[in-house]
Coordinates of C-alpha atoms in Angstrom, one line a residue:
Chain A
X105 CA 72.8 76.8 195.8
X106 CA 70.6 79.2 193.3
X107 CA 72.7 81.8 191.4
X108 CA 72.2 85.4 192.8
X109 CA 72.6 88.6 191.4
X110 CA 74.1 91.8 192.0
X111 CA 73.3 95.4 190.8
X112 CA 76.4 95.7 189.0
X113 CA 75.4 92.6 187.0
X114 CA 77.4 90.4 188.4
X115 CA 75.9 86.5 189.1
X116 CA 77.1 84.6 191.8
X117 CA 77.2 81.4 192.7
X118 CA 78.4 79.9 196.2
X119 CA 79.4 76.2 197.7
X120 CA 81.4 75.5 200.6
X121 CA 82.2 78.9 200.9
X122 CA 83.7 80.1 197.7
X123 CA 82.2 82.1 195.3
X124 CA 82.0 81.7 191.0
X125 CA 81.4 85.1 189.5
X126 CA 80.8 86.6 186.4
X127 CA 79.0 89.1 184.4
X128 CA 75.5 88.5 183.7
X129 CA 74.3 87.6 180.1
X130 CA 72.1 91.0 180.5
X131 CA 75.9 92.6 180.7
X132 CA 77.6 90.8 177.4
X133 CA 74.4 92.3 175.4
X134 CA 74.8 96.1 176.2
X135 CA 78.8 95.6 176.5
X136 CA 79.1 94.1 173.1
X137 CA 81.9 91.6 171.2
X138 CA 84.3 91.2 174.1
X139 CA 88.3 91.3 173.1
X140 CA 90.2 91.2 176.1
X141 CA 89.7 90.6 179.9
X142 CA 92.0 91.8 182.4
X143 CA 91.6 89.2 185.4
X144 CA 93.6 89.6 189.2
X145 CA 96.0 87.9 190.5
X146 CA 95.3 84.1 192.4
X147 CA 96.3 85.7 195.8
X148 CA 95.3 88.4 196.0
X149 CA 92.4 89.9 198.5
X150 CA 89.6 91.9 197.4
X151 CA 87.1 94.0 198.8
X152 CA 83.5 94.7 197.9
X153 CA 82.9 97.5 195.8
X154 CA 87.0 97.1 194.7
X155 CA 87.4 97.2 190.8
X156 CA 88.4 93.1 190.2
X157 CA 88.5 92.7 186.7
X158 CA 88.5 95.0 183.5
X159 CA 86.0 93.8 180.5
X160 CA 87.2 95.7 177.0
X161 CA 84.5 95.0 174.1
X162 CA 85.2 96.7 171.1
X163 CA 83.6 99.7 172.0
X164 CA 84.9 100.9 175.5
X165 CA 86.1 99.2 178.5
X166 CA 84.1 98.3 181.4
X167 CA 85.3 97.6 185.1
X168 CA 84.2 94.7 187.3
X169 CA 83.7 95.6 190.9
X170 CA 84.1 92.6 193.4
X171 CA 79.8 92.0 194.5
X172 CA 82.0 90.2 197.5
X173 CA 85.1 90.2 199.9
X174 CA 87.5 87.7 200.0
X175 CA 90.5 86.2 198.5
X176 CA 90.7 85.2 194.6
X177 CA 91.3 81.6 194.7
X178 CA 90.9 81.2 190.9
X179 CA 90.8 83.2 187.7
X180 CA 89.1 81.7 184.6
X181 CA 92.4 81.6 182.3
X182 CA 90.3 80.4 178.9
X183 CA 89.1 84.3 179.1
X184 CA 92.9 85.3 178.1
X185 CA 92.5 83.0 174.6
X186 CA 88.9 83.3 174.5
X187 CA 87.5 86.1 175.5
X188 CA 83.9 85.7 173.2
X189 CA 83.3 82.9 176.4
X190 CA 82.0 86.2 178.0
X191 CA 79.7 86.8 174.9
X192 CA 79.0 83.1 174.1
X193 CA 78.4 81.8 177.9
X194 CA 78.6 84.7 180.4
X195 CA 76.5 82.6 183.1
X196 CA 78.6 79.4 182.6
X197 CA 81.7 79.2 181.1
X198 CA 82.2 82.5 180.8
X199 CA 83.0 82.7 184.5
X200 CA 85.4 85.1 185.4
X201 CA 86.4 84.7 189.1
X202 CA 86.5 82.3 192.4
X203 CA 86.9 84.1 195.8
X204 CA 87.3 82.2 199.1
X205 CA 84.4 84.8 201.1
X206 CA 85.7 86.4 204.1
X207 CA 81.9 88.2 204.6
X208 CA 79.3 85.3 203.9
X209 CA 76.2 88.0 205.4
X210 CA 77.2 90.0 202.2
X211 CA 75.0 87.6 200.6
X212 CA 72.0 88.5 202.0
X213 CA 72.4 91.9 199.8
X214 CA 72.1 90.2 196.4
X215 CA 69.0 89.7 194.3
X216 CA 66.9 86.0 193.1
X217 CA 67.3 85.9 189.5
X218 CA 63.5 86.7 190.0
X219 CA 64.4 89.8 191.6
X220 CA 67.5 90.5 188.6
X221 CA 64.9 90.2 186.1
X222 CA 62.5 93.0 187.4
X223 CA 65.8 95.3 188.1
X224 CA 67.1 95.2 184.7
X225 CA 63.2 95.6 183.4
X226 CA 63.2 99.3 184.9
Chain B
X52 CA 80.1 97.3 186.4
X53 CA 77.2 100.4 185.3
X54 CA 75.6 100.0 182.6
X55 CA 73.6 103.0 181.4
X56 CA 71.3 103.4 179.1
X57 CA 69.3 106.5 178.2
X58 CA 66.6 106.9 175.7
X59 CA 66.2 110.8 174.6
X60 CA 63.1 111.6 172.2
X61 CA 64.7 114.5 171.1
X62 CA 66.9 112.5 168.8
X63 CA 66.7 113.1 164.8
X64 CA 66.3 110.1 163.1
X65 CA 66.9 109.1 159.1
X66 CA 64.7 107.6 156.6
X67 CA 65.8 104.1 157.4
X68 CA 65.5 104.4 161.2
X69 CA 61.8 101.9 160.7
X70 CA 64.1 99.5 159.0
X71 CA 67.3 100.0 161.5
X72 CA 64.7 98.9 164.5
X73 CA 62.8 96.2 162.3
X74 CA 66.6 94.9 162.1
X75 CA 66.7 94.9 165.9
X76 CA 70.0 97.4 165.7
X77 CA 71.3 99.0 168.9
X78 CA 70.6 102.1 168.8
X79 CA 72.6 104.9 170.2
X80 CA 72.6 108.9 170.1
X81 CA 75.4 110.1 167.7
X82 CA 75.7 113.6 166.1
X83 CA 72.4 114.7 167.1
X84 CA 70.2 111.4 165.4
X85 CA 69.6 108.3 166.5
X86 CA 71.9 105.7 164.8
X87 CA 72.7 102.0 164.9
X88 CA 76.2 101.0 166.6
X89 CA 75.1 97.3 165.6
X90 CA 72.9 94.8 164.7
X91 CA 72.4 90.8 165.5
X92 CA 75.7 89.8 164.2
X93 CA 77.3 92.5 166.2
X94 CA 80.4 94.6 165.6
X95 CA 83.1 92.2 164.7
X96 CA 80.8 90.1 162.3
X97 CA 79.8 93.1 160.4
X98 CA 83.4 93.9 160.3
X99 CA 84.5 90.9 159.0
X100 CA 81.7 90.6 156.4
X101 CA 82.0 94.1 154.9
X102 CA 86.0 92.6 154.3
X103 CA 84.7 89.2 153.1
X104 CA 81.3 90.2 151.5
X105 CA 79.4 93.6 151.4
X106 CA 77.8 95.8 153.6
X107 CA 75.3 98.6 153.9
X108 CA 75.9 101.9 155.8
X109 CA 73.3 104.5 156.5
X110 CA 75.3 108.0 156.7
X111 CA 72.7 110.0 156.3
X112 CA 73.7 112.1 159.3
X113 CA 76.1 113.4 157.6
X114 CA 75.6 117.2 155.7
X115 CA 75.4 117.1 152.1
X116 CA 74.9 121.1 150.6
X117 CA 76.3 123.0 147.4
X118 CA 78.1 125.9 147.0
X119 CA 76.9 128.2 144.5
X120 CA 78.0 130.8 142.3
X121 CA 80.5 132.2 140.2
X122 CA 82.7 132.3 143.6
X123 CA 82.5 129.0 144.7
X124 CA 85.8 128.1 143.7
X125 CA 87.3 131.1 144.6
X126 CA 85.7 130.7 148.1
X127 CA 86.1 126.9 148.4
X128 CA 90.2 127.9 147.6
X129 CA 90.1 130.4 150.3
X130 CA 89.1 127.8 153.1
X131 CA 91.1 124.6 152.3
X132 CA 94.2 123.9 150.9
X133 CA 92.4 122.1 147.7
X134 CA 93.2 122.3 144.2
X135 CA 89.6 123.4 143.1
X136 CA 90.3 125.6 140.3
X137 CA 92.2 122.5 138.0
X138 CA 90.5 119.9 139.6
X139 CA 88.4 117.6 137.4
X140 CA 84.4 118.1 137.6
X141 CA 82.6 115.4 138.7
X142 CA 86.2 113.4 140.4
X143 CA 85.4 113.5 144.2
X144 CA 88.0 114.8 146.5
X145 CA 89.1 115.2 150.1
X146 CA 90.1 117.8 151.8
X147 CA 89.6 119.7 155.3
X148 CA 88.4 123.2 156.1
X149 CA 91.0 125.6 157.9
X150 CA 91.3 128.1 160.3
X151 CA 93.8 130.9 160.4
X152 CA 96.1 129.4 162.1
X153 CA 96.4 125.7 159.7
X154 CA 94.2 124.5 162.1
X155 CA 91.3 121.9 161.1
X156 CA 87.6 122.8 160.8
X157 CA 86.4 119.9 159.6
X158 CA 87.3 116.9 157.0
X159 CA 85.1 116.7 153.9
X160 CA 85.0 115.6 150.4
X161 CA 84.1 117.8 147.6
X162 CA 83.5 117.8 143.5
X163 CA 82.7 120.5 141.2
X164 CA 79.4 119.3 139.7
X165 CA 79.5 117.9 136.4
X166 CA 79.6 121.2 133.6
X167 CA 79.1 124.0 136.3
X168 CA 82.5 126.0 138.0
X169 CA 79.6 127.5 140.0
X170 CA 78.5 124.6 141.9
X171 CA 80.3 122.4 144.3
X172 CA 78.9 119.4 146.1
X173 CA 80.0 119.0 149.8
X174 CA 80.0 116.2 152.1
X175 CA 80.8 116.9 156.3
X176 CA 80.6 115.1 158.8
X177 CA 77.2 115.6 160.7
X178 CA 79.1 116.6 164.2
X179 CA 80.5 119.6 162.9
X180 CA 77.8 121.0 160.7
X181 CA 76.9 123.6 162.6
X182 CA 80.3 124.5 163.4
X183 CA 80.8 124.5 159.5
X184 CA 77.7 126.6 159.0
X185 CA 78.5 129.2 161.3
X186 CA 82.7 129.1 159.6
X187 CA 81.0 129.3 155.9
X188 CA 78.9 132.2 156.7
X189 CA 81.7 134.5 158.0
X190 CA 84.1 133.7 155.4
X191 CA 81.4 133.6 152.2
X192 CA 81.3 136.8 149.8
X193 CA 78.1 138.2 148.6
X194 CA 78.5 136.7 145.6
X195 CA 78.4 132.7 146.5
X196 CA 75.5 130.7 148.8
X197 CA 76.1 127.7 150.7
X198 CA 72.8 125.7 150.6
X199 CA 72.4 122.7 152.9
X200 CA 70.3 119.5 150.8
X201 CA 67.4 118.4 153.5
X202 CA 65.8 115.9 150.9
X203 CA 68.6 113.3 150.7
X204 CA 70.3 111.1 152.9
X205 CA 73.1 108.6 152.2
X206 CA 74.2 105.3 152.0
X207 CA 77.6 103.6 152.0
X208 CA 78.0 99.9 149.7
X209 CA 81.6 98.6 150.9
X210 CA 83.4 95.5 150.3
X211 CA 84.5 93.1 147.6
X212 CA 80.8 92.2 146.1
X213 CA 79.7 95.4 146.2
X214 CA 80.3 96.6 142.5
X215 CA 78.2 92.9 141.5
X216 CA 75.5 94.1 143.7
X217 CA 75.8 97.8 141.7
X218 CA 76.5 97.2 138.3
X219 CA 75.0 100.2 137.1
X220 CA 78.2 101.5 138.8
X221 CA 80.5 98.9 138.3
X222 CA 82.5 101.0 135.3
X223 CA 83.3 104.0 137.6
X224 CA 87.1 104.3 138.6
X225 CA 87.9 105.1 142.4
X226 CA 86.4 109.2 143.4
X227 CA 84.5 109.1 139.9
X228 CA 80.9 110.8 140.9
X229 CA 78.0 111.5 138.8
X230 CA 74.8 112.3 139.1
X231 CA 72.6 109.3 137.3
X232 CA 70.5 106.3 138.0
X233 CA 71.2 103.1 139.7
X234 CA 68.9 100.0 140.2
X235 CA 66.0 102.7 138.8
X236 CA 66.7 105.3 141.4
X237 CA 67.8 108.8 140.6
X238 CA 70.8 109.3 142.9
X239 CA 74.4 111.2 143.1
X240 CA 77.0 107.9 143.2
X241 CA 81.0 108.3 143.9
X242 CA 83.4 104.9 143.7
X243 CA 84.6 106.0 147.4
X244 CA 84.1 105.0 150.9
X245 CA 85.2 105.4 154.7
X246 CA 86.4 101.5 155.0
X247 CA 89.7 100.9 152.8
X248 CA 87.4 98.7 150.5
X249 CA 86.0 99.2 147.0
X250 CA 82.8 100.1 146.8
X251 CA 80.0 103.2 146.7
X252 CA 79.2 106.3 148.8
X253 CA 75.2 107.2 147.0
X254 CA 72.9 110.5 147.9
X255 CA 69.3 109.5 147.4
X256 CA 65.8 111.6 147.5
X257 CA 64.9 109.9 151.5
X258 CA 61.7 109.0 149.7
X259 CA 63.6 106.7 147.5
X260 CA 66.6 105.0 150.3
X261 CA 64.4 102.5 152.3
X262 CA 63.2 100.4 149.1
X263 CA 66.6 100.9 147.2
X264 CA 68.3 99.7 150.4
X265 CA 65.7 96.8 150.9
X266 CA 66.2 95.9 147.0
X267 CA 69.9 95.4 147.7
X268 CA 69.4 93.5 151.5
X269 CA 67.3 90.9 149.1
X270 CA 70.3 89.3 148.0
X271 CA 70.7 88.1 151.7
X272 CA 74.1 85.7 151.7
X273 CA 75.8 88.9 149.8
X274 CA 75.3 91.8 151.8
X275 CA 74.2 93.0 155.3
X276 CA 73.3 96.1 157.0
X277 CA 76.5 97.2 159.3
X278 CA 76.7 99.8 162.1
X279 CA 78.8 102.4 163.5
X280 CA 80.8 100.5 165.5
X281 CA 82.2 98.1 163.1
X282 CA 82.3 101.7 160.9
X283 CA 84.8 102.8 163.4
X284 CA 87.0 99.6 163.4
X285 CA 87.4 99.7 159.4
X286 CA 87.8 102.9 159.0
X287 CA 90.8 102.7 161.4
X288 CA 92.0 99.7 160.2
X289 CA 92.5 101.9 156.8
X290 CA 94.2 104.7 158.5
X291 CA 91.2 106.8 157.5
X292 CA 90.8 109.9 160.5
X293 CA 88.0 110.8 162.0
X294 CA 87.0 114.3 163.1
X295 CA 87.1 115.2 166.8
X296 CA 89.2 112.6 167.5
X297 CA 92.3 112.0 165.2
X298 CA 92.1 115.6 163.7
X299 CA 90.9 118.9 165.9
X300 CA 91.7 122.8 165.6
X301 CA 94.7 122.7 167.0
X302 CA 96.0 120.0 164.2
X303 CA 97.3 121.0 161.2
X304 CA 97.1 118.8 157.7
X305 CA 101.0 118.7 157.8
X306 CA 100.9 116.9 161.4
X307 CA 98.3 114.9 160.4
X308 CA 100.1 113.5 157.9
X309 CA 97.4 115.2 154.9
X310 CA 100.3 116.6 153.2
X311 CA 99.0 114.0 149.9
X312 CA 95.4 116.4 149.8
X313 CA 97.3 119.6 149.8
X314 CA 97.6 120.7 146.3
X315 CA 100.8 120.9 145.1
X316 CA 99.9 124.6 142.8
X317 CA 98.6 125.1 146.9
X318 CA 101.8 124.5 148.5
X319 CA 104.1 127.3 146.7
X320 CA 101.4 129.8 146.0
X321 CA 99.3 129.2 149.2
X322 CA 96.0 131.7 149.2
X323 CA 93.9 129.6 152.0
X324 CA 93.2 130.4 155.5
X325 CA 96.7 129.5 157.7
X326 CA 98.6 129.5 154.1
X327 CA 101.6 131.0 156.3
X328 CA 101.9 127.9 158.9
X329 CA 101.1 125.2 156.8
X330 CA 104.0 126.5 154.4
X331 CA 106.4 126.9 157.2
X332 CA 105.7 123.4 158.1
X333 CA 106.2 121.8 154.7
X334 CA 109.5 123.6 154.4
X335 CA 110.5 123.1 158.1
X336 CA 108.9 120.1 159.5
X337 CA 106.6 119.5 162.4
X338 CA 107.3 118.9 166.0
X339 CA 104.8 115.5 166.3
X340 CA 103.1 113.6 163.5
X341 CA 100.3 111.3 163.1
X342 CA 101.4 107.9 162.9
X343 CA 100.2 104.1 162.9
X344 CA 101.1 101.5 166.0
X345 CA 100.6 98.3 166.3
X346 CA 100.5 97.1 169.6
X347 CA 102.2 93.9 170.9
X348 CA 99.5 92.6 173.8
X349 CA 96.3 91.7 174.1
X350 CA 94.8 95.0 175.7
X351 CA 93.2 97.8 173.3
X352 CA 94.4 101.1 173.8
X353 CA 92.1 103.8 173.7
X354 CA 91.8 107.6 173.0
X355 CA 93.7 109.6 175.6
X356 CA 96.3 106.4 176.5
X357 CA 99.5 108.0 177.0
X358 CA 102.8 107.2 174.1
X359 CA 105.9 106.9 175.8
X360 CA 109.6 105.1 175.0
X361 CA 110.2 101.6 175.0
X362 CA 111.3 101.4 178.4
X363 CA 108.5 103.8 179.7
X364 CA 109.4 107.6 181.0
X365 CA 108.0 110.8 179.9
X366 CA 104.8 111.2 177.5
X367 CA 106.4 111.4 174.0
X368 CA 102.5 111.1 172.1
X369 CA 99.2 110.5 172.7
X370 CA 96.6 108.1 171.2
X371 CA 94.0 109.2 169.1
X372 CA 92.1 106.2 168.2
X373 CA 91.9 103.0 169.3
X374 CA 90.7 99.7 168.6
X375 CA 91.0 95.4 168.2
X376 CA 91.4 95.0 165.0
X377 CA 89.4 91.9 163.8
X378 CA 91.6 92.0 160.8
X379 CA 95.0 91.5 162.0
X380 CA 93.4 90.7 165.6
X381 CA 96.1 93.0 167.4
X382 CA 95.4 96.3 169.2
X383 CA 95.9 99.1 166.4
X384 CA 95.8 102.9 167.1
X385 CA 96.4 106.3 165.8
X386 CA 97.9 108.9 167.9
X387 CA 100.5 112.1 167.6
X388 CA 104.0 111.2 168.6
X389 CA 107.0 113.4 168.9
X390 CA 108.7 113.5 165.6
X391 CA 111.8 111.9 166.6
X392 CA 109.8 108.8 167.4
X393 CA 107.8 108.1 163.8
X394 CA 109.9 105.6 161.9
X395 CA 107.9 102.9 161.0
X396 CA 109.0 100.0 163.6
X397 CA 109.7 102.5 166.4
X398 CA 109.6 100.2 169.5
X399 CA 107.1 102.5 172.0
X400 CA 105.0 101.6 174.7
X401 CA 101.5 102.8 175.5
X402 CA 100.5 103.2 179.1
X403 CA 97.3 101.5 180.1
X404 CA 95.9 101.1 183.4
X405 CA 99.5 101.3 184.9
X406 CA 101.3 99.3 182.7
X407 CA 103.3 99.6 179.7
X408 CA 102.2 97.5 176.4
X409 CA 104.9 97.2 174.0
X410 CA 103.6 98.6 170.8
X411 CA 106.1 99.6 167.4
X412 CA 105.1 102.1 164.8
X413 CA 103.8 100.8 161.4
X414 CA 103.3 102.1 158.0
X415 CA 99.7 103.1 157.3
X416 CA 97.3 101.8 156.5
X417 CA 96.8 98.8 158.7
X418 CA 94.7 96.7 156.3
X419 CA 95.8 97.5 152.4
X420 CA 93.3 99.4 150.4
X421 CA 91.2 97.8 147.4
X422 CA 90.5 100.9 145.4
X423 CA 89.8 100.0 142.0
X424 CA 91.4 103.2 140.0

């Protein structure tokens, strides 16, 4: 299934009802040279709108908020080593979390990458 | 997560602001101009290459003026704690303007100008120049003028290749400062700088800084231009402050841990602004001190985290400033901790975000200087 996009500049991408998420390339640019991620706990559930994850660059840091409820199934663990993934690959192996979705009409809120484009434009 | 971005016209810009956007530099708001934060290699490249190469700064947000006439000295004694009567014309200086109560103004660096004791050359930070301005003109006398230089900006050369890529300069000794010629240009040139590293802090006519930078950015594998944010990290990492963060009016040079830019002639006979409290403290001691920690996790501590013990409990300090090192890659900060609590290898902990982060104190600065005196 096509990525989609939230307006917290989140991409998401579902199969079989779990959800990969991350922050959008658009999001590493303005954030700058990531140095730490603070990811949740496997486990745990999350609601939309709930902070999920903690980004610091080395200017300020910046707080994820879940695009999606549902339980984290996964965290990408390279981040805690690696952090640059986020800068390097934000939309691929810069991933940062996989929720099992408890909500799948949330969906229908999130934008094409068609749609991303022309929001981050304005 | 929000990203904002805002884009006000009313921004002042410096002479190199054509050359900052040819560079494709972020550019933010700071101090009243527009400035870069970075540019394509982004903050911790520039870091790491003003440490392993050179780099270029443009500072010229920052307030250059004189003081002038016969008392200058007299008046520049009267506000800060510096030896200005001994000190040596032309050697550069630091040292912060005070308030009656010890408190600090502003940080800035001064030098009597070469063969004149009625003209004094001063540097402060750009935030605080109106502050300054307004201080100056209530404390001046009717017999000295503080006059503000709108025709220069500045420029900052730091690192290891910076002297090869200034030899006009290269025979200066660390806070030497003249007024001369380098690469053709008339300019005012100090051996100093904001980053820990040798190299140059130079005042240039802003007709003359794009080309004099754009000579220098030809030698392209030695030098690059770096931003603020990667400013921020090495000044940090050198245990340099910064003003409205690690050093406010309610902070005294004595907490701050300044004691090294009082002068000593200063200390017994006093004469400057809060004279009374900064004396009590050197005899007496302070109640919290500015100190260096390290911290022991991954997480970066910021401005505002809370100090406390080991083992958590009440606030014993506050963090200042705050940053990843690319240096030592570690979480370093500055903040004000209870006196008790400021050996070097104090075991603290920093809250963030509801945890404790085990952090120790450490001697400053982070990153060893490479001042050529």
């Amino acid at each position: 299934m096509a990525k989609q996009y939230s307006e917290g500049h989140e991409w998401i991408e579902v199969e079989d009802g779990i959800a990969t998420i991350g922050v959008t390339d658009f999001a590493q640019q303005r954030m700058g040279d990531v140095v730490f991620v603070e990811l949740p706990e496997p486990g745990a559930a999350i609601e939309q709108g709930e902070e999920v994850a903690v980004i610091e660059s080395v200017k300020a840091a910046s707080e994820v908020f879940a695009p999606l409820s549902g339980e984290i199934l996964d965290v990408n663990t390279n981040l805690t080593d690696n952090p640059a993934l986020i800068n390097e690959a934000a939309e691929e192996d810069g991933w940062m979390v996989k929720i099992r979705l408890s909500q799948e009409s949330q969906l229908e809120k999130l934008m094409t990458a068609e749609a991303y484009e022309q929001f981050c434009a304005q | 997560m929000s990203i904002s971005e805002k884009t006000d016209t009313s921004l002042k810009a410096t002479a190199l602001l054509d050359l900052h956007q040819e560079l494709g530099a972020k550019m933010v708001p700071f101090a009243g101009y527009s400035m870069p934060v970075q540019y394509a290699p982004g903050i911790l490249g520039e870091h790491r290459f003003v440490r392993s190469s050179a780099g270029i700064f443009d500072i010229s947000h920052m307030q250059q003026a004189t003081l002038e006439g016969p008392g200058a000295i007299a008046f520049l004694e009267k506000i800060t704690a510096c030896e200005v009567q001994n000190l040596t014309h032309g050697k550069y200086s630091y040292t912060q303007i005070l308030n009656d109560k010890g408190g600090i103004i502003d940080d800035m660096m001064i030098t009597k100008w070469p063969g004149r004791d009625d003209k004094i050359y001063i540097v402060n930070n750009a935030a605080s120049a109106d502050k300054v301005n307004a201080y100056v003109e209530r404390h001046l006398s009717t017999d000295t003028k503080m006059l503000p230089i709108t025709d220069r900006g500045m420029i900052a050369v730091q690192g290891p290749k910076a002297h090869r890529l200034l030899a006009d300069c290269a025979d200066m000794t660390f806070l030497q400062w003249r007024d001369t010629t380098v690469l053709g240009t008339q300019c005012y040139v100090s051996r100093s700088g904001y980053t820990g590293e040798d190299g140059f802090e130079l005042s240039l006519h802003n007709d003359d800084i794009a080309g004099f930078v754009k000579k220098l950015l030809a030698h392209k594998d030695d030098i690059m231009m770096i931003g603020l944010g990667a400013r921020d990290s090495l000044r940090l990492e050198a245990g340099m402050c910064l003003y409205g963060q690690d050093l406010d009016e309610e902070t005294t040079p004595i907490e701050a841990d300044l004691l090294w830019s009082v002068g000593k002639r200063r200390r017994t006979k006093g004469g400057f602004l809060g004279a009374d409290i900064v004396q009590r403290q050197i005899a007496e001691g302070v109640m919290r001190k500015r100190v260096g920690i390290i911290v022991h996790d991954r997480a970066p501590a910021r401005a505002g985290a809370q100090i406390v013990p080991k083992d958590g409990g009440d606030s014993i300090g506050v963090v200042r400033s705050g940053c990843f090192s690319p240096t030592l890659e570690k979480p370093i900060l500055m903040g004000y901790v209870d006196i008790n609590h400021v050996k070097p290898e104090t075991q603290l902990g920093i809250a963030v975000r509801g945890k404790i982060l085990p952090a120790e104190v450490t001697k400053l600065p982070f990153v060893s200087h490479k001042y050529q005196r």
